[in-house]
Short mmCIF file of N, CA and C in Angstrom, two decimals:
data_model
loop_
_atom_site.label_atom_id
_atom_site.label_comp_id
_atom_site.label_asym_id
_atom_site.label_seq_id
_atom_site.Cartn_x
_atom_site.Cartn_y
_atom_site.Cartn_z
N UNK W 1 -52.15 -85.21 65.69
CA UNK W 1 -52.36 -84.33 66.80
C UNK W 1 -53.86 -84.23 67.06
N UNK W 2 -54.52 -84.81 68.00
CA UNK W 2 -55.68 -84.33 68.36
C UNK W 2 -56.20 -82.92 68.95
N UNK W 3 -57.02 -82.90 69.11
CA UNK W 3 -57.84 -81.48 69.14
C UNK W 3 -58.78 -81.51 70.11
N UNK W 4 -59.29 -80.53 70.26
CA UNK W 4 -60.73 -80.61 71.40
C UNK W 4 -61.27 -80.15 70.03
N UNK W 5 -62.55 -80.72 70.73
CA UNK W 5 -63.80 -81.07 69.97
C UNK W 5 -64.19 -79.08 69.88
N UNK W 6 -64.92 -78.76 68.82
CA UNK W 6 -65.40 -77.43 68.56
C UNK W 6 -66.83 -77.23 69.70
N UNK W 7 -67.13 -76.11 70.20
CA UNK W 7 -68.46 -76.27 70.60
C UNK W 7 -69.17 -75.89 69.62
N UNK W 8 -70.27 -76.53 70.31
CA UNK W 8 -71.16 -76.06 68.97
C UNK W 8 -71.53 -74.44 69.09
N UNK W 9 -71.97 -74.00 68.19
CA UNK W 9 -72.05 -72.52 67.58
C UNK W 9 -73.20 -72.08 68.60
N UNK W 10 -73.67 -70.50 69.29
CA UNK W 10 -74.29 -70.53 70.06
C UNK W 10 -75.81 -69.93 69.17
N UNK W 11 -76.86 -70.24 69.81
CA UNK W 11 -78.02 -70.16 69.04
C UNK W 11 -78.60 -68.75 68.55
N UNK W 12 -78.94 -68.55 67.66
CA UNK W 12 -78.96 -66.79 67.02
C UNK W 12 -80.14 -66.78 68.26
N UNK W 13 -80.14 -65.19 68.33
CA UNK W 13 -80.92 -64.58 69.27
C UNK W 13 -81.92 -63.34 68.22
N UNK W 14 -83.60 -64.00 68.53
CA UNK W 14 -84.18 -63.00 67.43
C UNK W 14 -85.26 -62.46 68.52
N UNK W 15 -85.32 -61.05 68.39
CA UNK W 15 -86.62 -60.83 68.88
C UNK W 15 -87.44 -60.24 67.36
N UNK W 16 -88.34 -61.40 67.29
CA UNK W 16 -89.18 -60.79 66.11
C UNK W 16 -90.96 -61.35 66.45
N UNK W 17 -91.34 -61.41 65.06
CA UNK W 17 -92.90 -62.00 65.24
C UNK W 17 -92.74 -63.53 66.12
N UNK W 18 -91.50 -64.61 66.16
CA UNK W 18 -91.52 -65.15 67.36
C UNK W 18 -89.78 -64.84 67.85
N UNK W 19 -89.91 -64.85 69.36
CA UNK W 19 -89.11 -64.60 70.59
C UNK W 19 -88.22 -65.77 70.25
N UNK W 20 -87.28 -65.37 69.95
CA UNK W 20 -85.85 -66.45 70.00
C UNK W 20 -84.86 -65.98 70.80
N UNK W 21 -85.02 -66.26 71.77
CA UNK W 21 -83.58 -65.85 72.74
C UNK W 21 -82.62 -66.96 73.14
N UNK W 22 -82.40 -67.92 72.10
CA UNK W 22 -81.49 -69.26 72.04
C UNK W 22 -80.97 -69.14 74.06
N UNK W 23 -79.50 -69.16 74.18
CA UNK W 23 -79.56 -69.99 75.54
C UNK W 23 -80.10 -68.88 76.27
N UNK W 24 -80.54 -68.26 76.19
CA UNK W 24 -81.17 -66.97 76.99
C UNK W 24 -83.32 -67.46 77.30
N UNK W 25 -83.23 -68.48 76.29
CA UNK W 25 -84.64 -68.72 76.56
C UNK W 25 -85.64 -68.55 77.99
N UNK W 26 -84.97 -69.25 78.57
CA UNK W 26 -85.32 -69.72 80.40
C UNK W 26 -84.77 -68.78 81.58
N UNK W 27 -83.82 -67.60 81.15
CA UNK W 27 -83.53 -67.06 82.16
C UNK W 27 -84.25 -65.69 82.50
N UNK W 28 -84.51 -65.58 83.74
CA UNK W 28 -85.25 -64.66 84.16
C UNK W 28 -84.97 -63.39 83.68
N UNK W 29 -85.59 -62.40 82.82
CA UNK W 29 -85.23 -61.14 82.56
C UNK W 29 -85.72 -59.69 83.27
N UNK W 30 -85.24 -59.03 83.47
CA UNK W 30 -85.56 -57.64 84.40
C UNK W 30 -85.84 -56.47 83.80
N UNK W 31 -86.91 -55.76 84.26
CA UNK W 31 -87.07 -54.20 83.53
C UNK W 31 -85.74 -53.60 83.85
N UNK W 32 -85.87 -52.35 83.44
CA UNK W 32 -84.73 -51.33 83.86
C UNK W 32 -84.80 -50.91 85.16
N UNK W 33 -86.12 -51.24 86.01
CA UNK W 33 -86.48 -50.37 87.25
C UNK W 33 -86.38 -51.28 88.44
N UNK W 34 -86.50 -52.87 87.77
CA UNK W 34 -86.02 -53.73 88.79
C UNK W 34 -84.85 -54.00 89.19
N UNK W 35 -83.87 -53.71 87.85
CA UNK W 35 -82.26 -53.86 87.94
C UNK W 35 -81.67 -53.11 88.79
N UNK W 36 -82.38 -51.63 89.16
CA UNK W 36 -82.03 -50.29 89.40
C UNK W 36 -82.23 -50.82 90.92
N UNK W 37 -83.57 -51.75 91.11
CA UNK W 37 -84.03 -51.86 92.06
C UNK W 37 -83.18 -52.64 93.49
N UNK W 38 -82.38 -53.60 92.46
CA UNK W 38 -81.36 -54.70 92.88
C UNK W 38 -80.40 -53.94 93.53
N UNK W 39 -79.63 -53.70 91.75
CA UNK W 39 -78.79 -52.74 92.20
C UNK W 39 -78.20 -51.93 93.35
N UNK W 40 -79.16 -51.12 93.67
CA UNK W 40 -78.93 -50.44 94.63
C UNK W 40 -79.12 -50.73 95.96
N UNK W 41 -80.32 -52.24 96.10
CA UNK W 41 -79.85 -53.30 97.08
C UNK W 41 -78.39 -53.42 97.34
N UNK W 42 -78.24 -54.56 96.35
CA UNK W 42 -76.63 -54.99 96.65
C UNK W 42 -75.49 -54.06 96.79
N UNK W 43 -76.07 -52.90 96.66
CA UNK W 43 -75.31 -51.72 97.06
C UNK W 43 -74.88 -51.10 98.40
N UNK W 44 -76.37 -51.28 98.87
CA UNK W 44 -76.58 -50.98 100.17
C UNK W 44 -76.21 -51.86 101.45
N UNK W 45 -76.21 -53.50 100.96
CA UNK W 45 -76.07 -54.49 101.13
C UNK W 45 -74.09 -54.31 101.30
N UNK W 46 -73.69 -54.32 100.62
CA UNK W 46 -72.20 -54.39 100.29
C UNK W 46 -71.72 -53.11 101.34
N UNK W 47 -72.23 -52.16 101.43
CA UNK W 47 -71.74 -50.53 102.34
C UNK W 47 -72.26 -51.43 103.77
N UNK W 48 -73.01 -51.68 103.82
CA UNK W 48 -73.17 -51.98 105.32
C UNK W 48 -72.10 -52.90 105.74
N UNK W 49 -72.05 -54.13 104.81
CA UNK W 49 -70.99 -54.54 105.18
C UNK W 49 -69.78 -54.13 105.44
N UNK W 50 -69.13 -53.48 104.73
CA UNK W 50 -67.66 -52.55 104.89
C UNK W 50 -68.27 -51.92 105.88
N UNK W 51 -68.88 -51.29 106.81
CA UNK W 51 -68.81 -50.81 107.58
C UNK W 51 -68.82 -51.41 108.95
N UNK W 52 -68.97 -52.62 109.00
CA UNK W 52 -68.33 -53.14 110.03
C UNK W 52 -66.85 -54.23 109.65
N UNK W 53 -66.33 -53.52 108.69
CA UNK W 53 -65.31 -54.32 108.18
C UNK W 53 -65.34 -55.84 107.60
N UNK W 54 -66.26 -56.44 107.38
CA UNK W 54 -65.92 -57.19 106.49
C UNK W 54 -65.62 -57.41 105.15
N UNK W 55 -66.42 -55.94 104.81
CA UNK W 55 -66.25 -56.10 103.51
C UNK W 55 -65.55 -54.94 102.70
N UNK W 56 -65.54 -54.55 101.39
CA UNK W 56 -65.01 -53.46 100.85
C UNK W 56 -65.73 -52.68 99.58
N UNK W 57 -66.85 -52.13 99.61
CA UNK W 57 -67.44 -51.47 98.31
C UNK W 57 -66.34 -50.60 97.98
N UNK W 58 -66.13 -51.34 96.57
CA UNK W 58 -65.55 -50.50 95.73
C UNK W 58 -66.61 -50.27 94.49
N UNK W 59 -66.16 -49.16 94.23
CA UNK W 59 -66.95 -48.24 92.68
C UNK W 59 -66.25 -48.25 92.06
N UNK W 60 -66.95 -49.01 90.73
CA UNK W 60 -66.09 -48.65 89.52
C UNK W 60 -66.45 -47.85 88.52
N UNK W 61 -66.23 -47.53 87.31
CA UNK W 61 -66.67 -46.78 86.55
C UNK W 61 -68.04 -47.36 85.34
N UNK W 62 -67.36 -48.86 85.40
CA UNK W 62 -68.90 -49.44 84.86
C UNK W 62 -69.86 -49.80 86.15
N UNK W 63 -69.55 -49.86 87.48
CA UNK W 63 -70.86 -49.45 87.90
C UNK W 63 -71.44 -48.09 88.24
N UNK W 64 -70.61 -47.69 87.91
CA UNK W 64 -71.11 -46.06 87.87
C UNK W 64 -71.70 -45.69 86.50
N UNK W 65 -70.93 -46.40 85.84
CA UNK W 65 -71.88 -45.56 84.37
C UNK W 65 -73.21 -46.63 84.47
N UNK W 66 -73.32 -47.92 84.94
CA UNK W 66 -74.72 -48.46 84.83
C UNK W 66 -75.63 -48.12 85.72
N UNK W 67 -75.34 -47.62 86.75
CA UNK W 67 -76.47 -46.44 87.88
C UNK W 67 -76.53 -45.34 87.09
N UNK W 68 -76.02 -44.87 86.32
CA UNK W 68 -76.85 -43.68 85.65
C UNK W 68 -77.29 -43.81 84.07
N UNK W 69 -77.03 -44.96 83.40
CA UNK W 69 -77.72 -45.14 83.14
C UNK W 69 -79.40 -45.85 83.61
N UNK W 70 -79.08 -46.58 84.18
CA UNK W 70 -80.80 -47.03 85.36
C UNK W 70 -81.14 -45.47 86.04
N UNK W 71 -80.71 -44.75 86.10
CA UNK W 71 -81.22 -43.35 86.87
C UNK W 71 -81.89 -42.51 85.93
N UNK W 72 -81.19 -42.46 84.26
CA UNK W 72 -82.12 -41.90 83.40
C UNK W 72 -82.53 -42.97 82.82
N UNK W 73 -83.18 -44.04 82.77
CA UNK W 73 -84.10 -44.32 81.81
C UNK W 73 -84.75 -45.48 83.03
N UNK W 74 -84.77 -46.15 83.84
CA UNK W 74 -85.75 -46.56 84.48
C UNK W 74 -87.24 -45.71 84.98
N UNK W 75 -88.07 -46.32 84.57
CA UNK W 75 -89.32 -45.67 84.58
C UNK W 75 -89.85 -45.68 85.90
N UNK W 76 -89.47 -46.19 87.19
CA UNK W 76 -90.58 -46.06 88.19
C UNK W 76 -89.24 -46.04 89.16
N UNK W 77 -88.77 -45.43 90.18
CA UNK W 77 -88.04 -45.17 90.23
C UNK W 77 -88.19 -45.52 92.04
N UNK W 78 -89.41 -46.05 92.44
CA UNK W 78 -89.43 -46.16 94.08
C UNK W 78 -89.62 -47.86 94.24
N UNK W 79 -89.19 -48.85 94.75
CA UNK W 79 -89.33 -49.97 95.23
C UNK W 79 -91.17 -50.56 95.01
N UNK W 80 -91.72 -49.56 95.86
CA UNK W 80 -93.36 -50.10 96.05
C UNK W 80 -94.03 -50.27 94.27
N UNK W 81 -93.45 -49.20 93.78
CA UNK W 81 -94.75 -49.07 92.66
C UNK W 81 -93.71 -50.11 91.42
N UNK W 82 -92.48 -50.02 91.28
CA UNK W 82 -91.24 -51.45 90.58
C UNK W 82 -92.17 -52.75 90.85
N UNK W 83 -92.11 -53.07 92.21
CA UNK W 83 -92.77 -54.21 92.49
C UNK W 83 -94.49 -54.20 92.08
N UNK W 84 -94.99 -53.41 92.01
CA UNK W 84 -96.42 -53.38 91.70
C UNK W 84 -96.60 -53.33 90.66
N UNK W 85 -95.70 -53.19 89.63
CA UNK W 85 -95.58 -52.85 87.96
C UNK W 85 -95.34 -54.44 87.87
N UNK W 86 -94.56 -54.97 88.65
CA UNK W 86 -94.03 -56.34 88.13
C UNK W 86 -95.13 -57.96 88.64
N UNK W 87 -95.80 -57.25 89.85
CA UNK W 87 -97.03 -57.88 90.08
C UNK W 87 -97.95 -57.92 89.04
N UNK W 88 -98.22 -56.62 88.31
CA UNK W 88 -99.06 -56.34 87.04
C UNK W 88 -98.65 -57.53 86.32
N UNK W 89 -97.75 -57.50 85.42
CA UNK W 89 -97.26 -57.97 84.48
C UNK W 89 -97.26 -59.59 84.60
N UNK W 90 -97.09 -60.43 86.27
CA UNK W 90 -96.90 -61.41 86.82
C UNK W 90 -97.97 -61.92 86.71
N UNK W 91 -99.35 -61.41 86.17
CA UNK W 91 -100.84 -62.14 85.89
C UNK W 91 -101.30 -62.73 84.41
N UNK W 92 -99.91 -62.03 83.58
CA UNK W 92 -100.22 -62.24 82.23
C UNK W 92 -99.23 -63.46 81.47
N UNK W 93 -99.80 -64.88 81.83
CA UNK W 93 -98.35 -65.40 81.92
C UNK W 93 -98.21 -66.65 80.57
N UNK W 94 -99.19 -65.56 79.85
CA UNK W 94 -99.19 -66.02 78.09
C UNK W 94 -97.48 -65.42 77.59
N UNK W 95 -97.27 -64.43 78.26
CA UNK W 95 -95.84 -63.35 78.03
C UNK W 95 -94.77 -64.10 78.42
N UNK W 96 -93.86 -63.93 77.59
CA UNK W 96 -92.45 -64.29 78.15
C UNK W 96 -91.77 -63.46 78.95
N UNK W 97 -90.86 -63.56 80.10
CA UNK W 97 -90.56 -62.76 80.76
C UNK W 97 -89.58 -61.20 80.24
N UNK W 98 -89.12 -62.10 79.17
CA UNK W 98 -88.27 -60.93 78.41
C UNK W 98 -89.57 -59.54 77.68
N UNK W 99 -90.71 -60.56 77.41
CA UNK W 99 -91.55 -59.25 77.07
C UNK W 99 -92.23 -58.58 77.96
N UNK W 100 -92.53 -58.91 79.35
CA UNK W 100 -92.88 -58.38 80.49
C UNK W 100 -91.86 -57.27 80.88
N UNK W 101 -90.86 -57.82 80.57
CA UNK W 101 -89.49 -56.85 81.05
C UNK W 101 -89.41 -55.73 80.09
N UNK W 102 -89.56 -55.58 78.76
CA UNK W 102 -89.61 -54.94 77.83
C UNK W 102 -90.71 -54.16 78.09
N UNK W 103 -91.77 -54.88 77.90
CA UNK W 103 -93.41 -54.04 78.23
C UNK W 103 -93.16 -52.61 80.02
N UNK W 104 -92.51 -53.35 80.82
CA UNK W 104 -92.20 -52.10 82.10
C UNK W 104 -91.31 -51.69 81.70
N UNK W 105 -90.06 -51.48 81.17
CA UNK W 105 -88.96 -50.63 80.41
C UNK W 105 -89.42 -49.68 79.44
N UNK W 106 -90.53 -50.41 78.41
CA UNK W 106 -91.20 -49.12 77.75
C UNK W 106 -91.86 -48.36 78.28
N UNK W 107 -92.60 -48.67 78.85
CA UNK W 107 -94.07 -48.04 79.28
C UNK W 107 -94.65 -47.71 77.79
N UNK W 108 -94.99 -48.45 76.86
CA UNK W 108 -95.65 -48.19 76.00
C UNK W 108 -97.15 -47.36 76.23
N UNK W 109 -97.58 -46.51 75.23
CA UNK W 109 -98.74 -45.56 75.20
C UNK W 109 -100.06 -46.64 74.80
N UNK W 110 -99.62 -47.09 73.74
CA UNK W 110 -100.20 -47.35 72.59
C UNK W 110 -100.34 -48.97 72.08
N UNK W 111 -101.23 -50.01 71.85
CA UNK W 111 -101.14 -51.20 71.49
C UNK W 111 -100.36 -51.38 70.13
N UNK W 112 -100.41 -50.60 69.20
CA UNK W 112 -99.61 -50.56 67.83
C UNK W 112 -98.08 -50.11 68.90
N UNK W 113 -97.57 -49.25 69.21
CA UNK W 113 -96.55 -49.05 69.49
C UNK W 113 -95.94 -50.38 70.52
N UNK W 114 -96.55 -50.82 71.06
CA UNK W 114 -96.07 -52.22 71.74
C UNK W 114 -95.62 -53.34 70.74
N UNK W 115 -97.02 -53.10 70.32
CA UNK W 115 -96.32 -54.33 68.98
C UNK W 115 -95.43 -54.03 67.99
N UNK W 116 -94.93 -52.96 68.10
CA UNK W 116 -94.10 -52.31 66.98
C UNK W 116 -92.66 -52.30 68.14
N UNK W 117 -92.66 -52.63 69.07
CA UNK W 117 -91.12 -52.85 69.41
C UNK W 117 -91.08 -53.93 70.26
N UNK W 118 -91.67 -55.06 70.33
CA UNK W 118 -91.98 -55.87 70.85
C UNK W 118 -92.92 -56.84 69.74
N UNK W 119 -92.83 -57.48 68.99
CA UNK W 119 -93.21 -58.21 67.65
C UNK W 119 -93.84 -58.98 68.15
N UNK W 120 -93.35 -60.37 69.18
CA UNK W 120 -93.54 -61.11 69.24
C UNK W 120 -94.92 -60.81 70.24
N UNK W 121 -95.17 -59.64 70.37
CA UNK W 121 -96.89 -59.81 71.39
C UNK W 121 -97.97 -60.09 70.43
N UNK W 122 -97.69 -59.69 69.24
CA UNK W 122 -98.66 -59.76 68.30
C UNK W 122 -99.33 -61.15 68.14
N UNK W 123 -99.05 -62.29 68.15
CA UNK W 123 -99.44 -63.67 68.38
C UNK W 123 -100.02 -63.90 69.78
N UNK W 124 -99.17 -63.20 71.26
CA UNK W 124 -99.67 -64.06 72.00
C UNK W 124 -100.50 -63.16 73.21
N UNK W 125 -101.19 -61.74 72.56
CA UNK W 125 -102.25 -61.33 73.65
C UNK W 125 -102.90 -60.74 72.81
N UNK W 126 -104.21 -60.66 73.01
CA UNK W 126 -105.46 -59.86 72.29
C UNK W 126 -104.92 -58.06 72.27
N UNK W 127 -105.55 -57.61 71.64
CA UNK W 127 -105.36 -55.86 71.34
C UNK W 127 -106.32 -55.28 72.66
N UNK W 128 -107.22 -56.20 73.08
CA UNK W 128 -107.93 -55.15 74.19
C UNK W 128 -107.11 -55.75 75.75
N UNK W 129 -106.88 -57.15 75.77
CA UNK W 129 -105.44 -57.51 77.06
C UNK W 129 -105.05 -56.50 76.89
N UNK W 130 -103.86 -56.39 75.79
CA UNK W 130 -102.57 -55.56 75.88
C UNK W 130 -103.05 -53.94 76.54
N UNK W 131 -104.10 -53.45 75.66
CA UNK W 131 -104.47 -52.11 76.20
C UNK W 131 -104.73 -52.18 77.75
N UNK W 132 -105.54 -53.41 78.10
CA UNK W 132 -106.02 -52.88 79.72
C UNK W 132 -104.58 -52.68 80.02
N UNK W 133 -103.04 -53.83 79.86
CA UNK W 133 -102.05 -54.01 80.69
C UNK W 133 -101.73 -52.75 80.46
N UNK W 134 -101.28 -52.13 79.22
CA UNK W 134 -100.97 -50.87 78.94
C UNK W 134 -101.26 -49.75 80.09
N UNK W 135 -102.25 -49.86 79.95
CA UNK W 135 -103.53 -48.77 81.12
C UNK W 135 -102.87 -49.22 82.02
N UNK W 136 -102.62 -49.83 83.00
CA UNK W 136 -102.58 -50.56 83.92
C UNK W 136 -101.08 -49.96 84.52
N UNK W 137 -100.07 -50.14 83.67
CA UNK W 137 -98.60 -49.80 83.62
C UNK W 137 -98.40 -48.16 83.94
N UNK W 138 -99.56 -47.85 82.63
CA UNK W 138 -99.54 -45.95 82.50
C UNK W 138 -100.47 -45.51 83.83
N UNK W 139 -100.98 -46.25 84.20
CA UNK W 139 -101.45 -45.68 85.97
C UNK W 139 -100.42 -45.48 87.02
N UNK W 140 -99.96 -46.82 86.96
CA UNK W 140 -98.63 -46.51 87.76
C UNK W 140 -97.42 -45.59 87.88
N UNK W 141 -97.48 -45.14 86.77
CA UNK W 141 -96.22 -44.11 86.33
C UNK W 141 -97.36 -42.95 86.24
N UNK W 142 -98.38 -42.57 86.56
CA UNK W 142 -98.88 -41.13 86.52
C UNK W 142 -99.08 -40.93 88.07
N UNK W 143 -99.52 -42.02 88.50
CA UNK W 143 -99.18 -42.13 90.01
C UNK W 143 -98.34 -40.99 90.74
N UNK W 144 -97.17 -41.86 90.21
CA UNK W 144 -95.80 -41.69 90.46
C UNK W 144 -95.37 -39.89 89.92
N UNK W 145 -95.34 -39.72 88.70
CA UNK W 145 -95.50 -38.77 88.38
C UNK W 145 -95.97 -37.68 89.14
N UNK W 146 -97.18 -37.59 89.83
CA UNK W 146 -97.79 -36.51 90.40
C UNK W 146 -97.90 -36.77 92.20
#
């Protein structure tokens, strides 16, 4: 009796002192504030449509529980300053996108606290980079803030 062939096993996924995101390597990753940002595009996108009948927004309960989660924990919460956080981040392109995405999801304070949940920056930006980007991020959200 033959068989299909096994696939092969899928590649461990590490975020540590180096970034292993096996088949996840190459794909574009998103803060929490850009997802939010989409999101509620294709949201808006989808209602317009049903409203001239072509289409049908339906709500479900996992997209309802993932708009509120993006409602409490996305950090910048208006289109202009999302995109200007992600322009920031779009100059530093020693970073992998997953840590760019991580770095605007935290809003880290602190260069030790970046590198302490985010490992893999520790190899690939200086301690005074990371602080300006830091600065840079925490402007935007005090901005916003006040």
């Amino acid at each position: 009796m033959a068989s299909r062939p096994r696939p092969p096993p899928p590649a461990e996924e590490q975020v540590g002192q180096t970034l292993s995101l096996g088949e996840f390597s190459n794909v574009q990753s998103l803060s929490l504030s850009a997802a939010r940002m989409i999101l509620h595009a294709m949201i808006n996108h989808r209602k317009k449509g049903s409203n001239n009948g072509s289409g049908v927004m339906r709500e479900t309960e996992t997209l309802n529980k993932t708009l509120d989660y993006l409602e409490l924990f996305a950090r910048f919460k208006d289109e202009e300053t999302t995109q200007s956080v992600e322009n920031i981040l779009g100059n530093y392109d020693e970073l992998e996108t997953f840590e760019k995405s991580q770095l605007a999801s935290l809003c880290c304070v602190e260069v030790d606290e970046a590198k302490t949940l985010i490992p893999s920056l520790a190899t690939k930006i200086s301690d005074a980079d990371l602080k300006d980007l830091l600065d840079q991020i925490i402007a935007k959200r005090q901005f916003m803030d006040s």
